[in-house]
Coordinates of C-alpha atoms in Angstrom, one line a residue:
X1 CA -143.2 244.9 103.9
X2 CA -140.9 242.7 105.6
X3 CA -137.4 242.1 104.1
X4 CA -137.9 239.6 101.1
X5 CA -135.3 238.2 98.4
X6 CA -137.0 238.3 95.0
X7 CA -135.6 236.5 91.8
X8 CA -136.7 238.9 88.9
X9 CA -136.9 236.6 85.8
X10 CA -137.1 239.3 83.3
X11 CA -134.3 241.3 82.2
X12 CA -134.0 244.9 83.4
X13 CA -131.5 246.6 80.9
X14 CA -129.9 249.9 80.6
X15 CA -130.6 252.5 77.8
X16 CA -127.5 250.9 75.5
X17 CA -128.8 247.4 75.6
X18 CA -132.6 248.7 74.9
X19 CA -131.1 250.8 72.0
X20 CA -129.3 247.6 70.6
X21 CA -132.2 245.5 70.7
X22 CA -135.3 246.8 69.2
X23 CA -137.3 243.9 70.1
X24 CA -137.1 245.0 74.0
X25 CA -140.2 246.6 74.8
X26 CA -138.8 249.9 76.5
X27 CA -142.1 250.4 78.2
X28 CA -142.2 247.0 79.9
X29 CA -138.5 247.8 80.9
X30 CA -139.3 251.1 82.3
X31 CA -142.4 249.7 84.2
X32 CA -140.2 246.8 86.0
X33 CA -137.4 248.9 86.9
X34 CA -139.6 251.3 88.6
X35 CA -141.1 248.4 90.5
X36 CA -138.1 246.8 91.2
X37 CA -136.2 249.9 92.4
X38 CA -138.9 250.7 94.8
X39 CA -138.7 247.3 96.2
X40 CA -135.2 247.6 96.8
X41 CA -135.6 251.2 98.4
X42 CA -138.0 249.1 100.9
X43 CA -135.2 247.1 101.9
X44 CA -135.6 244.1 99.6
X45 CA -133.4 242.3 97.8
X46 CA -134.0 242.1 93.9
X47 CA -131.7 240.0 91.7
X48 CA -132.4 240.3 88.1
X49 CA -132.0 237.5 85.3
X50 CA -132.8 238.0 81.7
X51 CA -132.0 237.8 78.1
X52 CA -132.4 240.6 75.6
X53 CA -135.1 239.9 72.8
X54 CA -134.2 239.6 69.5
X55 CA -136.1 238.6 66.4
X56 CA -135.5 235.1 65.3
X57 CA -132.8 234.3 62.9
X58 CA -132.5 235.1 60.0
X59 CA -134.3 238.3 60.9
X60 CA -132.1 238.7 63.8
X61 CA -128.8 237.7 65.0
X62 CA -127.9 233.8 65.1
X63 CA -126.4 234.0 68.5
X64 CA -127.1 236.2 71.4
X65 CA -124.1 236.4 73.8
X66 CA -124.7 237.2 77.4
X67 CA -122.0 239.9 77.3
X68 CA -124.1 241.8 74.5
X69 CA -126.9 243.0 77.2
X70 CA -126.1 244.7 80.6
X71 CA -128.8 245.1 83.5
X72 CA -129.5 248.5 84.8
X73 CA -127.3 250.1 87.0
X74 CA -127.7 249.1 90.6
X75 CA -129.1 245.6 90.1
X76 CA -127.2 242.7 90.7
X77 CA -127.9 239.2 88.9
X78 CA -127.0 237.7 85.4
X79 CA -127.7 238.2 81.9
X80 CA -128.4 235.1 79.5
X81 CA -127.4 234.5 76.1
X82 CA -129.2 231.9 73.6
X83 CA -129.0 230.4 70.2
X84 CA -131.4 232.2 68.2
X85 CA -132.8 229.8 65.8
X86 CA -136.7 228.6 65.5
X87 CA -137.8 225.8 67.6
X88 CA -134.5 225.8 69.7
X89 CA -134.2 229.6 71.0
X90 CA -136.7 228.8 74.1
X91 CA -135.0 225.6 74.9
X92 CA -131.6 227.5 75.0
X93 CA -133.1 230.1 76.9
X94 CA -134.3 227.9 79.7
X95 CA -131.0 226.0 79.5
X96 CA -129.0 229.1 80.2
X97 CA -131.4 230.3 82.9
X98 CA -130.9 227.3 84.5
X99 CA -127.0 227.1 84.4
X100 CA -126.7 230.8 85.6
X101 CA -129.4 230.6 88.3
X102 CA -128.0 227.4 90.0
X103 CA -124.6 228.9 89.7
X104 CA -126.0 232.2 91.8
X105 CA -127.7 230.2 94.3
X106 CA -124.2 228.3 94.8
X107 CA -122.1 231.3 94.8
X108 CA -124.6 233.3 97.1
X109 CA -125.4 230.3 99.5
X110 CA -129.2 230.6 99.1
X111 CA -132.4 231.1 97.1
X112 CA -135.0 233.7 97.4
X113 CA -138.5 234.0 98.9
X114 CA -140.3 234.7 95.5
X115 CA -139.5 234.3 91.8
X116 CA -141.2 237.0 89.7
X117 CA -141.9 236.8 86.2
X118 CA -143.3 239.5 83.4
X119 CA -145.5 237.9 81.2
X120 CA -146.8 238.9 77.8
X121 CA -148.3 235.8 76.2
X122 CA -151.3 235.5 73.7
X123 CA -152.0 231.9 74.7
X124 CA -152.2 230.5 78.0
X125 CA -150.6 227.2 76.9
X126 CA -147.5 229.2 75.3
X127 CA -144.1 227.6 76.5
X128 CA -141.8 230.5 77.8
X129 CA -138.4 230.1 79.5
X130 CA -139.2 232.3 82.1
X131 CA -142.4 230.5 83.2
X132 CA -140.6 227.2 82.9
X133 CA -137.8 228.4 85.2
X134 CA -140.3 229.7 87.6
X135 CA -141.8 226.3 87.8
X136 CA -138.7 224.7 88.3
X137 CA -137.4 226.6 91.0
X138 CA -140.9 226.6 92.8
X139 CA -140.7 222.8 92.8
X140 CA -137.0 222.5 93.1
X141 CA -136.3 225.2 95.9
X142 CA -139.8 225.9 97.2
X143 CA -139.7 229.2 95.9
X144 CA -143.1 230.9 95.5
X145 CA -144.0 232.2 92.0
X146 CA -145.6 235.4 91.1
X147 CA -146.7 236.2 87.8
X148 CA -147.0 239.9 86.6
X149 CA -149.4 239.8 83.7
X150 CA -148.5 243.0 81.6
X151 CA -149.9 242.1 78.2
X152 CA -152.1 239.2 77.0
X153 CA -153.2 236.0 79.1
X154 CA -151.8 234.4 82.1
X155 CA -149.7 231.3 82.2
X156 CA -151.0 228.5 84.6
X157 CA -149.5 227.4 87.7
X158 CA -148.4 230.7 89.6
X159 CA -148.8 231.0 93.2
X160 CA -150.2 234.5 92.5
X161 CA -151.0 236.9 89.8
X162 CA -150.4 240.7 89.5
X163 CA -152.7 242.2 86.9
X164 CA -151.6 245.6 85.0
X165 CA -154.9 245.3 83.0
X166 CA -158.0 246.2 84.7
X167 CA -160.5 244.4 82.2
X168 CA -158.6 241.3 82.7
X169 CA -158.5 241.4 86.5
X170 CA -161.9 242.5 87.1
X171 CA -164.0 240.8 84.6
X172 CA -162.4 238.3 82.4
X173 CA -161.7 234.8 83.8
X174 CA -158.3 235.2 85.2
X175 CA -156.3 232.9 87.8
X176 CA -156.2 233.6 91.4
X177 CA -154.8 234.4 93.9
X178 CA -154.4 238.0 92.4
X179 CA -154.4 241.7 92.8
X180 CA -154.7 244.6 90.6
X181 CA -151.4 246.9 90.2
X182 CA -151.4 249.0 87.1
X183 CA -148.1 250.8 88.1
X184 CA -146.6 253.9 89.6
X185 CA -145.8 257.4 88.8
X186 CA -142.2 257.3 87.7
X187 CA -139.7 259.5 89.3
X188 CA -138.4 262.2 86.5
X189 CA -135.7 264.9 86.4
X190 CA -137.8 267.7 87.5
X191 CA -134.8 270.1 87.6
X192 CA -135.5 270.6 83.9
X193 CA -137.8 273.7 84.0
X194 CA -140.3 274.3 81.3
X195 CA -138.9 276.3 78.3
X196 CA -142.2 277.2 77.3
X197 CA -145.4 277.8 78.9
X198 CA -149.3 277.6 77.9
X199 CA -149.5 281.4 77.3
X200 CA -146.7 281.4 74.4
X201 CA -147.6 280.7 70.8
X202 CA -146.3 277.4 70.1
X203 CA -148.2 274.6 71.5
X204 CA -146.8 271.0 71.6
X205 CA -148.4 267.7 71.5
X206 CA -146.4 264.4 72.4
X207 CA -146.5 260.9 71.8
X208 CA -144.3 258.6 73.5
X209 CA -144.3 254.8 72.5
X210 CA -144.3 252.2 70.2
X211 CA -144.8 252.9 66.7
X212 CA -146.9 249.9 66.2
X213 CA -150.3 249.4 65.1
X214 CA -151.8 248.6 68.5
X215 CA -150.5 252.1 69.9
X216 CA -152.4 254.1 67.4
X217 CA -149.7 256.8 66.6
X218 CA -150.8 256.6 62.8
X219 CA -154.2 257.6 63.5
X220 CA -153.1 260.4 65.8
X221 CA -150.4 261.7 63.0
X222 CA -153.5 261.7 60.5
X223 CA -155.6 263.5 63.2
X224 CA -152.9 265.9 63.8
X225 CA -152.4 266.6 59.9
X226 CA -156.0 267.4 59.4
X227 CA -155.8 270.3 61.9
X228 CA -154.7 273.4 60.0
X229 CA -152.9 275.4 62.5
X230 CA -149.0 276.4 61.7
X231 CA -148.4 277.2 65.6
X232 CA -148.7 273.5 66.8
X233 CA -146.2 270.8 66.4
X234 CA -146.5 266.9 67.2
X235 CA -143.6 265.3 68.6
X236 CA -143.3 261.3 68.5
X237 CA -140.9 259.4 70.3
X238 CA -140.5 255.7 70.4
X239 CA -139.3 252.6 68.8
X240 CA -140.4 250.6 65.5
X241 CA -140.8 251.1 61.8
X242 CA -143.7 252.8 60.5
X243 CA -143.9 253.5 56.8
X244 CA -147.1 255.4 56.7
X245 CA -146.2 257.6 59.6
X246 CA -142.8 258.4 57.9
X247 CA -144.8 259.4 55.0
X248 CA -146.8 262.0 56.8
X249 CA -143.7 263.3 58.7
X250 CA -142.6 263.9 55.0
X251 CA -145.4 266.0 54.2
X252 CA -146.3 267.8 57.4
X253 CA -142.9 269.5 58.9
X254 CA -145.0 270.3 62.0
X255 CA -144.8 266.4 62.7
X256 CA -141.2 265.5 64.6
X257 CA -140.3 261.9 64.5
X258 CA -137.6 261.7 67.2
X259 CA -137.0 257.9 67.5
X260 CA -135.7 256.4 70.6
X261 CA -134.3 259.0 72.9
X262 CA -132.8 258.6 76.3
X263 CA -134.6 259.3 79.5
X264 CA -133.1 262.6 80.2
X265 CA -133.8 263.7 76.7
X266 CA -137.5 262.6 77.2
X267 CA -137.7 264.7 80.4
X268 CA -136.2 267.7 78.7
X269 CA -138.7 267.2 75.6
X270 CA -141.7 266.9 78.0
X271 CA -140.7 270.2 80.0
X272 CA -142.0 271.9 76.5
X273 CA -145.0 269.8 76.2
X274 CA -148.6 271.4 76.3
X275 CA -150.6 268.2 76.0
X276 CA -149.8 264.3 76.0
X277 CA -151.7 261.7 73.9
X278 CA -152.6 258.0 74.1
X279 CA -154.3 257.2 71.3
X280 CA -154.5 253.4 71.7
X281 CA -157.5 252.3 69.7
X282 CA -160.2 250.6 71.9
X283 CA -161.6 248.4 68.8
X284 CA -158.1 246.7 68.4
X285 CA -158.9 243.3 69.9
X286 CA -155.2 243.0 71.4
X287 CA -156.0 246.1 73.5
X288 CA -158.3 244.5 75.5
X289 CA -155.6 242.8 77.1
X290 CA -153.0 245.4 77.7
X291 CA -152.5 248.4 79.8
X292 CA -151.0 251.7 78.2
X293 CA -148.5 252.2 80.9
X294 CA -147.1 255.3 79.1
X295 CA -150.1 257.1 80.7
X296 CA -148.2 257.0 84.4
X297 CA -145.3 258.2 82.4
X298 CA -147.3 261.2 81.0
X299 CA -148.9 261.8 84.4
X300 CA -145.4 262.2 86.1
X301 CA -144.9 265.5 84.3
X302 CA -148.3 266.9 85.7
X303 CA -149.8 268.2 82.4
X304 CA -152.9 267.3 80.5
X305 CA -153.3 264.1 78.8
X306 CA -155.7 262.9 76.1
X307 CA -156.6 259.3 75.9
X308 CA -158.7 256.6 74.6
X309 CA -160.6 254.5 77.1
X310 CA -159.6 250.9 76.7
X311 CA -160.5 247.8 78.6
X312 CA -156.9 248.0 80.3
X313 CA -157.7 251.1 82.2
X314 CA -159.6 251.0 85.6
X315 CA -162.4 253.7 86.3
X316 CA -160.6 256.0 88.2
X317 CA -158.6 257.2 85.0
X318 CA -161.8 258.8 83.5
X319 CA -161.6 261.7 86.3
X320 CA -158.1 262.7 85.4
X321 CA -157.9 262.1 81.5
X322 CA -159.5 264.1 78.6
X323 CA -161.3 261.2 77.1
X324 CA -161.5 260.3 73.4
X325 CA -165.2 259.5 72.8
X326 CA -165.4 259.4 69.2
X327 CA -162.3 257.4 67.7
X328 CA -162.0 258.7 64.3
X329 CA -159.6 261.0 62.5
X330 CA -162.1 264.2 63.0
X331 CA -162.8 263.0 66.8
X332 CA -159.4 262.8 67.8
X333 CA -158.6 266.1 66.1
X334 CA -161.4 268.1 67.8
X335 CA -160.3 266.8 71.1
X336 CA -156.4 268.2 70.6
X337 CA -157.8 271.3 69.2
X338 CA -160.2 271.5 72.2
X339 CA -157.2 270.7 74.6
X340 CA -155.1 273.2 73.0
X341 CA -157.7 276.1 73.4
X342 CA -158.1 276.0 77.2
X343 CA -157.7 279.0 79.0
X344 CA -155.1 279.2 81.6
X345 CA -157.6 278.6 84.2
X346 CA -158.9 275.5 82.8
X347 CA -155.4 274.2 81.9
X348 CA -154.5 274.5 85.3
X349 CA -157.2 273.0 86.8
X350 CA -156.6 270.0 84.7
X351 CA -152.8 270.1 85.9
X352 CA -154.2 269.9 89.7
X353 CA -156.1 266.8 88.8
X354 CA -153.3 265.3 87.4
X355 CA -151.3 266.0 90.4
X356 CA -153.8 264.8 92.9
X357 CA -154.1 261.5 91.2
X358 CA -150.4 261.2 91.2
X359 CA -150.3 261.4 95.1
X360 CA -152.2 258.0 95.6
X361 CA -150.3 256.5 92.7
X362 CA -146.7 256.5 93.5
X363 CA -144.6 253.5 93.4
X364 CA -144.0 253.5 97.0
X365 CA -147.7 253.3 97.5
X366 CA -148.1 250.4 95.1
X367 CA -145.2 248.4 96.7
X368 CA -146.6 248.8 100.0
X369 CA -149.8 247.3 98.7
X370 CA -148.0 244.6 97.0
X371 CA -146.2 243.9 100.3
X372 CA -149.5 243.6 102.1
X373 CA -151.0 241.5 99.5
X374 CA -147.9 239.0 99.5
X375 CA -148.5 238.6 103.1
X376 CA -151.9 237.1 102.8
X377 CA -150.4 234.5 100.5
X378 CA -148.3 232.9 103.2

């Protein structure tokens, strides 16, 4: 793609900031970082502006200062603070966005070709500071607005939409011009050699992601608990509080709840994993409008992945995942047992399919597609 300047209006933060602000989606942050880093790798300029997400006061901090958050290394831009009280927090975010971006344009001597937002809203008429600032920049500086629709519905007014969710892009009424881009295979630390293999006695099932209801981790833990095999373990890494899950952890010592860990630690743990699981329930209505980006993270380790089939997945995933057809405790438990019971040839064949999938789903490939699509909008 030709050299392009982007204003990225959604914070891409470092690990310390993600750890300090539980409201930040580590999955969304990870996805955006992969996209933006690859845009830079292709010779583009990406300036990042964003605020750390905090629960509204009194459940969260009253004042969020810009200095409390840091962008991920390698990105230039500004962090934005705000007054975190109901009915004023979004306006406060917008005002601070406006001040910082205007100042940045003055200091650098020019604007950008595109402003990019990452949207996760439940109503199309929901007013967000990022969409509002994108509309302002589009009108004031003639900067085209590209909206990445990560979860939920699309806000009106963008010049182009990038959809992570296949069902929304392909079947539902979605604004155009549009393209489908679910994400790219992230780069991982592959210098960490596997500490166990499929041949050894201990086998590990792993889940990475939110501990909330939509992710299905409680269902996974209950299913695992029903399997009476002392040689297997379930490792759970992610953010959030889940009382029922904690109770299961207390009962079943094979279930290890690790909390939020660094990316290097994830890579180290993943080197020991036998099979990954994405148990996102298809009958949970909000899952019709989101995409489980953890799948691409799982695939990076080139190991078998058990997954439900939700509307967010494109049909090509069915050839690479081990699908969960019966979404019940026994149904998921049976799939886990079956996956862990594969012989070496069967296991290697699944790993090979994942590697073949990865070859055509790199971030480099996706950014080239994105660049070609942008040219059709000019």
